[in-house]
Short mmCIF file of C-alpha atoms and ligand atoms in Angstrom, two decimals:
data_model
loop_
_atom_site.label_atom_id
_atom_site.label_comp_id
_atom_site.label_asym_id
_atom_site.label_seq_id
_atom_site.Cartn_x
_atom_site.Cartn_y
_atom_site.Cartn_z
CA UNK A 1 34.57 -80.75 2.83
CA UNK A 2 36.55 -77.58 4.18
CA UNK A 3 39.80 -76.71 2.84
CA UNK A 4 41.83 -77.40 6.11
CA UNK A 5 41.60 -81.44 5.43
CA UNK A 6 43.57 -80.54 2.41
CA UNK A 7 47.21 -81.52 1.79
CA UNK A 8 49.83 -79.03 1.39
CA UNK A 9 50.77 -80.45 -1.73
CA UNK A 10 46.88 -79.32 -3.19
CA UNK A 11 48.06 -75.61 -2.88
CA UNK A 12 51.67 -76.07 -3.84
CA UNK A 13 50.52 -77.56 -7.38
CA UNK A 14 47.92 -74.89 -8.30
CA UNK A 15 50.59 -72.45 -7.04
CA UNK A 16 53.16 -73.77 -9.36
CA UNK A 17 50.51 -73.56 -12.13
CA UNK A 18 49.71 -69.99 -11.55
CA UNK A 19 53.05 -69.07 -11.12
CA UNK A 20 53.67 -69.90 -15.00
CA UNK A 21 51.95 -66.92 -15.68
CA UNK A 22 53.03 -64.66 -12.74
CA UNK A 23 56.85 -65.84 -13.22
CA UNK A 24 57.09 -66.28 -9.40
CA UNK A 25 55.35 -68.23 -6.82
CA UNK A 26 54.69 -65.28 -4.24
CA UNK A 27 52.47 -63.37 -6.70
CA UNK A 28 50.68 -66.53 -7.82
CA UNK A 29 50.10 -67.47 -4.03
CA UNK A 30 48.58 -63.83 -3.97
CA UNK A 31 46.55 -63.70 -7.06
CA UNK A 32 44.78 -67.29 -5.36
CA UNK A 33 44.23 -66.13 -1.96
CA UNK A 34 42.94 -62.57 -3.30
CA UNK A 35 40.63 -64.54 -5.23
CA UNK A 36 39.40 -66.68 -2.33
CA UNK A 37 38.95 -63.64 -0.11
CA UNK A 38 36.70 -62.05 -2.89
CA UNK A 39 34.46 -64.95 -3.09
CA UNK A 40 34.16 -64.94 0.98
CA UNK A 41 33.23 -61.30 0.91
CA UNK A 42 30.41 -62.03 -1.51
CA UNK A 43 29.13 -65.79 -0.47
CA UNK A 44 28.86 -63.80 3.09
CA UNK A 45 26.64 -61.23 1.49
CA UNK A 46 29.21 -58.68 2.69
CA UNK A 47 29.72 -57.00 -0.92
CA UNK A 48 27.11 -56.68 -3.55
CA UNK A 49 27.22 -59.64 -5.73
CA UNK A 50 27.40 -57.18 -9.37
CA UNK A 51 30.72 -56.34 -7.58
CA UNK A 52 32.02 -59.55 -8.69
CA UNK A 53 32.46 -59.48 -12.72
CA UNK A 54 33.82 -62.52 -14.07
CA UNK A 55 37.95 -62.92 -14.78
CA UNK A 56 41.26 -61.78 -13.77
CA UNK A 57 40.09 -58.36 -14.72
CA UNK A 58 37.00 -59.09 -12.74
CA UNK A 59 39.06 -60.08 -9.38
CA UNK A 60 40.87 -56.64 -9.83
CA UNK A 61 37.92 -54.60 -9.67
CA UNK A 62 36.22 -56.69 -6.74
CA UNK A 63 39.19 -55.86 -4.74
CA UNK A 64 39.14 -52.14 -5.69
CA UNK A 65 35.55 -51.75 -4.52
CA UNK A 66 36.26 -53.80 -1.23
CA UNK A 67 39.11 -51.33 -0.89
CA UNK A 68 36.38 -48.68 -0.87
CA UNK A 69 34.21 -50.19 1.67
CA UNK A 70 36.34 -48.94 4.49
CA UNK A 71 39.27 -46.71 5.03
CA UNK A 72 41.16 -49.92 6.72
CA UNK A 73 40.48 -51.99 3.69
CA UNK A 74 42.57 -49.76 0.96
CA UNK A 75 45.60 -51.77 1.24
CA UNK A 76 43.86 -54.28 -1.09
CA UNK A 77 43.84 -52.46 -3.92
CA UNK A 78 47.19 -51.07 -3.25
CA UNK A 79 49.77 -52.89 -5.70
CA UNK A 80 52.62 -52.46 -3.06
CA UNK A 81 50.77 -54.85 -0.94
CA UNK A 82 49.02 -57.14 -3.76
CA UNK A 83 51.17 -56.81 -7.08
CA UNK A 84 48.42 -58.00 -9.15
CA UNK A 85 48.00 -55.09 -11.17
CA UNK A 86 51.54 -55.73 -12.39
CA UNK A 87 51.66 -59.36 -13.04
CA UNK A 88 48.09 -59.94 -14.76
CA UNK A 89 46.96 -63.61 -15.26
CA UNK A 90 46.13 -65.50 -18.11
CA UNK A 91 42.55 -67.14 -18.82
CA UNK A 92 43.93 -70.78 -18.38
CA UNK A 93 45.75 -69.74 -14.88
CA UNK A 94 42.30 -67.92 -14.01
CA UNK A 95 40.23 -71.05 -14.63
CA UNK A 96 42.40 -73.11 -12.44
CA UNK A 97 42.11 -70.87 -9.72
CA UNK A 98 38.00 -70.54 -10.21
CA UNK A 99 37.82 -74.20 -10.26
CA UNK A 100 40.14 -74.73 -7.16
CA UNK A 101 37.70 -72.36 -5.06
CA UNK A 102 34.70 -73.96 -6.33
CA UNK A 103 35.66 -77.75 -5.26
CA UNK A 104 37.10 -76.34 -2.00
CA UNK A 105 35.58 -73.17 -0.76
CA UNK A 106 37.19 -71.14 1.39
CA UNK A 107 34.31 -70.59 3.72
CA UNK A 108 33.68 -71.40 7.47
CA UNK A 109 31.63 -74.26 8.39
CA UNK A 110 28.03 -73.17 9.97
CA UNK A 111 28.12 -70.17 8.00
CA UNK A 112 30.58 -68.42 10.38
CA UNK A 113 32.38 -65.51 8.59
CA UNK A 114 35.37 -65.30 11.22
CA UNK A 115 37.62 -66.24 8.04
CA UNK A 116 39.92 -68.80 10.04
CA UNK A 117 40.00 -70.87 6.97
CA UNK A 118 40.87 -67.71 5.24
CA UNK A 119 43.53 -67.15 7.06
CA UNK A 120 44.90 -71.27 7.30
CA UNK A 121 44.44 -70.74 3.33
CA UNK A 122 47.17 -68.16 3.50
CA UNK A 123 49.58 -70.01 5.39
CA UNK A 124 49.27 -73.12 3.26
CA UNK A 125 49.71 -71.04 -0.06
CA UNK A 126 52.38 -68.64 1.00
CA UNK A 127 55.81 -70.50 1.40
CA UNK A 128 57.27 -66.85 1.40
CA UNK A 129 55.30 -65.99 4.53
CA UNK A 130 55.97 -69.62 5.99
CA UNK A 131 59.77 -69.79 5.37
CA UNK A 132 60.63 -66.20 5.28
CA UNK A 133 58.56 -64.73 8.45
CA UNK A 134 57.65 -67.76 10.52
CA UNK A 135 53.78 -67.04 9.59
CA UNK A 136 52.27 -70.41 11.34
CA UNK A 137 48.85 -69.94 12.38
CA UNK A 138 47.45 -70.07 16.26
CA UNK A 139 44.70 -72.18 15.96
CA UNK A 140 41.33 -70.65 17.68
CA UNK A 141 41.34 -73.13 20.81
CA UNK A 142 44.69 -71.90 21.74
CA UNK A 143 44.20 -68.47 21.27
CA UNK A 144 41.05 -68.44 23.31
CA UNK A 145 42.84 -69.99 26.05
CA UNK A 146 45.83 -67.06 25.84
CA UNK A 147 42.84 -64.65 25.70
CA UNK A 148 41.14 -66.04 28.84
CA UNK A 149 44.64 -65.95 30.80
CA UNK A 150 45.08 -62.27 29.62
CA UNK A 151 42.07 -60.28 28.23
CA UNK A 152 39.89 -61.94 30.68
CA UNK A 153 41.66 -60.57 33.37
CA UNK A 154 42.44 -57.47 32.08
CA UNK A 155 38.51 -57.26 31.78
CA UNK A 156 38.21 -57.78 35.14
CA UNK A 157 40.60 -55.68 36.65
CA UNK A 158 40.40 -52.51 34.19
CA UNK A 159 36.66 -52.81 33.12
CA UNK A 160 35.40 -54.02 29.81
CA UNK A 161 34.75 -50.76 28.52
CA UNK A 162 38.19 -49.52 28.75
CA UNK A 163 40.18 -52.42 28.16
CA UNK A 164 42.90 -52.55 25.09
CA UNK A 165 45.00 -55.55 23.67
CA UNK A 166 47.70 -55.62 20.90
CA UNK A 167 49.01 -58.92 19.16
CA UNK A 168 51.91 -57.46 17.84
CA UNK A 169 52.62 -60.45 15.65
CA UNK A 170 48.90 -60.89 14.64
CA UNK A 171 49.27 -62.81 10.98
CA UNK A 172 45.91 -63.05 9.58
CA UNK A 173 44.26 -62.25 12.80
CA UNK A 174 43.48 -65.69 14.54
CA UNK A 175 44.23 -64.03 17.84
CA UNK A 176 42.88 -60.44 17.14
CA UNK A 177 39.31 -62.25 15.77
CA UNK A 178 38.89 -63.90 18.84
CA UNK A 179 39.64 -60.78 21.24
CA UNK A 180 36.91 -59.13 19.11
CA UNK A 181 34.76 -61.39 20.07
CA UNK A 182 35.41 -61.61 23.95
CA UNK A 183 35.73 -57.84 24.09
CA UNK A 184 32.31 -57.45 22.26
CA UNK A 185 30.58 -59.75 24.99
CA UNK A 186 32.62 -60.26 27.94
CA UNK A 187 32.31 -63.25 30.03
CA UNK A 188 29.73 -62.58 32.52
CA UNK A 189 31.01 -62.60 36.52
CA UNK A 190 28.16 -63.06 39.33
CA UNK A 191 26.01 -60.66 39.22
CA UNK A 192 27.44 -57.82 37.39
CA UNK A 193 25.49 -56.90 34.51
CA UNK A 194 28.06 -56.72 31.31
CA UNK A 195 27.97 -53.05 30.45
CA UNK A 196 28.79 -54.24 26.63
CA UNK A 197 25.55 -55.31 24.75
CA UNK A 198 25.17 -56.33 21.32
CA UNK A 199 24.31 -53.64 19.69
CA UNK A 200 26.50 -51.05 17.04
CA UNK A 201 28.02 -49.30 20.20
CA UNK A 202 29.67 -53.06 21.43
CA UNK A 203 31.05 -53.43 17.97
CA UNK A 204 32.66 -50.38 18.04
CA UNK A 205 34.00 -50.63 21.13
CA UNK A 206 35.26 -53.97 20.60
CA UNK A 207 36.92 -52.97 17.57
CA UNK A 208 38.68 -50.02 19.44
CA UNK A 209 39.88 -52.74 22.18
CA UNK A 210 41.67 -55.02 19.72
CA UNK A 211 45.07 -54.07 17.83
CA UNK A 212 46.98 -56.33 15.54
CA UNK A 213 50.69 -55.54 14.02
CA UNK A 214 52.42 -57.52 11.56
CA UNK A 215 55.93 -57.08 9.05
CA UNK A 216 53.45 -58.98 6.47
CA UNK A 217 51.42 -56.25 5.05
CA UNK A 218 49.30 -58.86 3.28
CA UNK A 219 48.42 -60.45 6.46
CA UNK A 220 47.93 -57.42 8.36
CA UNK A 221 45.45 -56.22 5.53
CA UNK A 222 43.32 -59.60 5.67
CA UNK A 223 43.11 -59.37 9.80
CA UNK A 224 41.62 -56.08 8.99
CA UNK A 225 39.37 -57.38 6.65
CA UNK A 226 38.75 -60.13 9.28
CA UNK A 227 37.94 -57.57 12.16
CA UNK A 228 35.31 -55.84 9.54
CA UNK A 229 33.82 -58.82 8.28
CA UNK A 230 32.80 -60.03 11.81
CA UNK A 231 31.71 -56.30 12.41
CA UNK A 232 29.55 -56.31 9.53
CA UNK A 233 27.92 -59.84 10.10
CA UNK A 234 27.22 -58.64 13.40
CA UNK A 235 25.40 -55.74 12.87
CA UNK A 236 23.62 -57.59 9.51
CA UNK A 237 24.83 -55.03 7.33
CA UNK A 238 27.51 -55.14 4.33
CA UNK A 239 30.96 -53.77 4.82
CA UNK A 240 30.32 -50.57 3.12
CA UNK A 241 27.71 -50.00 5.97
CA UNK A 242 30.37 -50.10 8.80
CA UNK A 243 31.19 -46.63 9.58
CA UNK A 244 34.33 -45.50 8.02
CA UNK A 245 35.05 -43.48 11.42
CA UNK A 246 35.13 -47.01 13.44
CA UNK A 247 38.48 -47.63 14.12
CA UNK A 248 40.41 -50.90 12.93
CA UNK A 249 43.57 -50.84 14.56
CA UNK A 250 45.48 -52.62 12.39
CA UNK A 251 48.91 -51.97 11.03
CA UNK A 252 51.80 -53.18 8.60
CA UNK A 253 55.14 -52.50 10.41
CA UNK A 254 58.36 -54.13 12.22
CA UNK A 255 57.20 -54.27 15.64
CA UNK A 256 60.20 -54.93 17.03
CA UNK A 257 62.32 -51.90 15.59
CA UNK A 258 59.45 -49.54 14.49
CA UNK A 259 58.73 -46.88 17.15
CA UNK A 260 57.14 -44.18 14.72
CA UNK A 261 53.79 -46.49 14.12
CA UNK A 262 51.10 -45.01 16.39
CA UNK A 263 49.70 -48.70 17.34
CA UNK A 264 53.32 -49.27 18.95
CA UNK A 265 53.08 -46.84 21.48
CA UNK A 266 54.33 -47.30 24.93
CA UNK A 267 52.31 -48.56 27.96
CA UNK A 268 48.97 -48.49 25.83
CA UNK A 269 48.05 -51.91 26.41
CA UNK A 270 46.27 -53.90 28.98
CA UNK A 271 46.73 -57.02 27.49
CA UNK A 272 49.63 -58.11 24.89
CA UNK A 273 49.04 -61.71 23.17
CA UNK A 274 51.07 -63.21 20.70
CA UNK A 275 52.39 -66.09 19.03
CA UNK A 276 55.67 -64.73 18.26
CA UNK A 277 57.57 -65.93 15.57
CA UNK A 278 60.29 -68.57 16.95
CA UNK A 279 62.93 -68.39 14.13
CA UNK A 280 66.29 -66.90 14.28
CA UNK A 281 66.44 -63.24 11.97
CA UNK A 282 68.17 -64.71 8.70
CA UNK A 283 69.38 -61.15 7.36
CA UNK A 284 72.04 -60.36 9.33
CA UNK A 285 71.55 -56.51 9.49
CA UNK A 286 68.23 -57.05 11.18
CA UNK A 287 69.65 -59.32 13.32
CA UNK A 288 72.35 -56.45 14.50
CA UNK A 289 69.79 -54.05 14.70
CA UNK A 290 67.27 -56.37 16.71
CA UNK A 291 70.30 -57.12 18.93
CA UNK A 292 71.39 -53.56 19.22
CA UNK A 293 67.90 -52.84 20.25
CA UNK A 294 67.24 -55.26 22.86
CA UNK A 295 70.46 -56.26 24.58
CA UNK A 296 68.88 -57.63 27.36
CA UNK A 297 67.39 -60.65 25.49
CA UNK A 298 68.81 -60.94 22.44
CA UNK A 299 72.00 -62.80 23.03
CA UNK A 300 74.07 -65.45 20.80
CA UNK A 301 71.94 -67.01 18.15
CA UNK A 302 68.88 -65.65 20.06
CA UNK A 303 65.03 -66.40 18.86
CA UNK A 304 62.71 -63.56 17.73
CA UNK A 305 60.49 -64.82 20.69
CA UNK A 306 62.82 -63.47 22.91
CA UNK A 307 62.64 -59.51 21.83
CA UNK A 308 58.89 -60.28 21.31
CA UNK A 309 58.46 -60.66 24.99
CA UNK A 310 60.94 -57.89 25.57
CA UNK A 311 58.64 -55.92 23.55
CA UNK A 312 55.48 -56.51 25.42
CA UNK A 313 56.78 -56.56 28.82
CA UNK A 314 58.84 -53.41 28.52
CA UNK A 315 57.03 -51.35 25.82
CA UNK A 316 53.85 -52.10 25.17
CA UNK A 317 51.85 -53.17 28.37
CA UNK A 318 50.51 -50.73 30.66
CA UNK A 319 51.92 -51.17 34.44
CA UNK A 320 50.77 -54.62 35.63
CA UNK A 321 49.01 -55.55 32.06
CA UNK A 322 48.93 -59.09 31.18
CA UNK A 323 51.31 -60.53 28.30
CA UNK A 324 50.22 -64.04 27.40
CA UNK A 325 52.30 -65.86 24.68
CA UNK A 326 52.58 -69.25 23.26
CA UNK A 327 55.94 -69.53 22.40
CA UNK A 328 59.00 -72.30 21.29
CA UNK A 329 60.53 -74.01 24.52
CA UNK A 330 63.73 -73.84 22.83
CA UNK A 331 65.05 -70.96 25.52
CA UNK A 332 64.81 -73.27 28.09
CA UNK A 333 67.49 -75.70 26.42
CA UNK A 334 69.65 -73.40 24.46
CA UNK A 335 72.47 -71.25 25.25
CA UNK A 336 70.89 -68.07 24.14
CA UNK A 337 67.84 -68.54 26.84
CA UNK A 338 70.38 -68.44 29.71
CA UNK A 339 70.28 -64.47 29.97
CA UNK A 340 66.53 -64.60 29.28
CA UNK A 341 65.56 -67.11 32.27
CA UNK A 342 68.31 -66.08 34.88
CA UNK A 343 68.28 -62.47 34.25
CA UNK A 344 65.37 -61.17 32.18
CA UNK A 345 62.06 -62.85 33.17
CA UNK A 346 62.39 -62.88 37.13
CA UNK A 347 62.12 -59.00 36.80
CA UNK A 348 58.39 -59.62 35.93
CA UNK A 349 55.21 -61.20 37.64
CA UNK A 350 55.12 -64.69 36.14
CA UNK A 351 51.59 -65.94 36.33
CA UNK A 352 51.27 -69.05 34.45
CA UNK A 353 53.97 -71.46 32.66
CA UNK A 354 52.11 -74.54 30.55
CA UNK A 355 54.06 -76.75 29.10
CA UNK A 356 52.27 -77.49 25.72
CA UNK A 357 55.14 -79.51 24.21
CA UNK A 358 53.07 -82.52 24.39
CA UNK A 359 49.88 -81.27 22.58
CA UNK A 360 49.38 -81.70 19.08
CA UNK A 361 49.33 -77.83 17.52
CA UNK A 362 48.51 -78.44 13.72
CA UNK A 363 51.94 -76.39 12.00
CA UNK A 364 53.87 -75.95 15.29
CA UNK A 365 56.34 -78.63 14.54
CA UNK A 366 58.57 -77.12 17.45
CA UNK A 367 58.00 -77.83 20.96
CA UNK A 368 55.96 -75.01 22.62
CA UNK A 369 54.81 -73.82 26.14
CA UNK A 370 52.68 -70.59 27.50
CA UNK A 371 54.00 -67.81 29.47
CA UNK A 372 51.84 -65.84 30.88
CA UNK A 373 53.25 -62.69 32.97
CA UNK A 374 52.30 -59.13 34.15
CA UNK A 375 54.29 -56.13 33.47
CA UNK A 376 55.36 -55.44 37.06
CA UNK A 377 57.88 -56.68 39.64
CA UNK A 378 56.85 -59.91 41.11
CA UNK A 379 54.08 -60.09 43.60
CA UNK A 380 53.41 -63.06 45.84
CA UNK A 381 55.05 -66.17 46.04
CA UNK A 382 52.88 -68.70 43.92
CA UNK A 383 53.09 -69.55 40.05
CA UNK A 384 50.91 -71.46 38.46
CA UNK A 385 52.72 -74.64 36.73
CA UNK A 386 50.92 -76.96 34.16
CA UNK A 387 53.45 -79.52 33.76
CA UNK A 388 53.65 -81.99 31.16
CA UNK A 389 53.59 -85.94 31.81
CA UNK A 390 53.20 -87.39 28.53
CA UNK A 391 52.72 -86.54 24.60
CA UNK A 392 49.70 -87.07 22.68
CA UNK A 393 49.53 -90.99 22.03
CA UNK A 394 48.29 -90.37 18.50
CA UNK A 395 47.37 -87.14 16.09
CA UNK A 396 43.81 -86.57 17.32
CA UNK A 397 41.50 -85.94 14.68
CA UNK A 398 40.09 -82.98 16.16
CA UNK A 399 43.52 -81.49 17.80
CA UNK A 400 41.28 -79.02 19.74
CA UNK A 401 39.99 -82.51 21.54
CA UNK A 402 43.46 -83.88 21.90
CA UNK A 403 43.87 -85.59 25.01
CA UNK A 404 47.06 -83.57 26.41
CA UNK A 405 45.09 -80.24 25.16
CA UNK A 406 41.95 -80.97 26.77
CA UNK A 407 44.02 -81.75 30.11
CA UNK A 408 45.56 -78.75 30.03
CA UNK A 409 42.29 -76.79 29.63
CA UNK A 410 40.61 -78.71 32.40
CA UNK A 411 43.55 -77.94 34.77
CA UNK A 412 43.36 -74.23 33.61
CA UNK A 413 39.95 -74.30 34.43
CA UNK A 414 39.61 -76.04 37.72
CA UNK A 415 42.46 -73.30 38.90
CA UNK A 416 40.62 -70.52 37.68
CA UNK A 417 37.35 -71.59 39.33
CA UNK A 418 39.66 -72.03 42.54
CA UNK A 419 40.71 -68.74 42.05
CA UNK A 420 37.59 -67.36 41.87
CA UNK A 421 36.33 -68.74 44.78
CA UNK A 422 39.08 -67.80 46.69
CA UNK A 423 38.81 -64.31 45.74
CA UNK A 424 35.21 -64.42 46.61
CA UNK A 425 35.25 -65.69 49.94
CA UNK A 426 38.23 -63.29 50.68
CA UNK A 427 35.73 -60.16 49.75
CA UNK A 428 33.02 -61.90 52.05
CA UNK A 429 35.11 -62.08 54.88
CA UNK A 430 35.42 -58.38 54.57
CA UNK A 431 31.64 -57.50 54.27
CA UNK A 432 31.45 -57.42 50.52
CA UNK A 433 29.63 -59.48 47.67
CA UNK A 434 31.53 -62.38 46.71
CA UNK A 435 30.10 -62.64 43.48
CA UNK A 436 31.74 -59.27 42.45
C1 SAM B 1 53.76 -67.46 14.71
S1 SAM B 1 53.07 -66.16 13.19
C2 SAM B 1 51.45 -65.45 14.07
C3 SAM B 1 50.52 -65.90 13.25
C4 SAM B 1 49.34 -65.31 14.24
N1 SAM B 1 48.96 -65.60 15.49
C5 SAM B 1 47.85 -65.88 13.25
O1 SAM B 1 47.48 -66.74 13.86
O2 SAM B 1 47.57 -65.88 11.95
C6 SAM B 1 54.28 -64.89 13.48
C7 SAM B 1 53.91 -63.67 12.57
O3 SAM B 1 55.22 -63.08 13.36
C8 SAM B 1 55.30 -61.98 11.84
N2 SAM B 1 56.42 -61.09 12.13
C9 SAM B 1 57.69 -61.77 12.35
N3 SAM B 1 58.73 -60.86 12.19
C10 SAM B 1 57.95 -59.74 12.99
C11 SAM B 1 58.65 -58.29 13.20
N4 SAM B 1 59.38 -57.91 13.56
N5 SAM B 1 57.25 -57.82 13.60
C12 SAM B 1 55.67 -57.86 13.04
N6 SAM B 1 55.64 -59.03 12.83
C13 SAM B 1 56.43 -59.86 12.75
C14 SAM B 1 55.01 -62.72 10.82
O4 SAM B 1 54.76 -61.87 9.80
C15 SAM B 1 54.04 -63.91 11.11
O5 SAM B 1 52.81 -63.29 10.57
#
């Protein structure tokens, strides 16, 4: 059994037990999750087994040891990120955590190290991340579709070896990890040999291609850990053997307001891909700061998703860069979306509008849509729209195989195949190689 099948109440119960020692739930959730992360590293042979001494003190030592494996893992031993050193645990709480993870391992099925379950566990454990920052995991099958419509065409246009992508609301890294794998092994097109292979260079290059930023410092640290875990696993080495000089482009920062972080530099990305927060900012000071920084979209009781679109299209993307997002469709129905729909979005080259409101996307109670734009004025007269007719008749056992989601993917597949056929036919007419 994977922990994905556990009811949220199971996590709540454990968090309540541990919170008796820590005094509050936030640190309790972090103790529980850090224990899962250390287990993940050891169970996948990413860290030496002797680096896992017993007890809560042992967990702190394991975190310090993990933090020493690569500069990008330093936050794991930073009390400002993980305040565990300041709020130690008693034996009973520790035994409850150990027993929980013994029964519900936070590993992946089929020995994959990607850490999807680890990310999902953080969402389930941290009420603070869920309610305060709208952390809601983007399922890997949604991440893949977003990347197929953004990173993949960006690799075609700028070349797989040069492309750079960012998720400016990366959470625990579901999109970043999927992008890492796509950048490491780009899809083969026609007879063109892929310039990126499977060796160390491919891993280093894929790490360099992917960036992620999140307000939540622990979620960002988890993203960095997952990117390194994937890298180490592909190379067949422990985390400590991934060269310290290899880039892990993950930062904890406010993507909307922080202009000092190098990862948030202007015009740096060929693909920007996000499942941004949809909430209305709660803090009135932050709400006004964002309103002042994004007057073109932040009107009325705006959702944070709107300034995120402006951030990606106007600031982060290179000219012509691809911007794909899974976002709430509330802007289509509410007053705050008026300026966004009538003045802001028409300035950009809309490629895809996909109604995903009928699909069952776990955790996403809000009706959603996928928007894909290019950061340039509109080109041509075609926008591909996938309109929903029906919702999912019942909650599918495997959401990736839900009727609505399958219909969306099939529609996108046939449209992409048609576009490629037409592009090939155009090249052949001009005397070129239709498969390039
Ligand atoms: C819907 S979740 C994204 C989940 C992510 N795609 C994943 O699968 O892990 C939205 C994320 O936006 C982050 N966030 C909210 N406001 C932010 C801001 N101003 N700057 C950066 N990240 C922010 C939250 O912390 C949360 O992790």
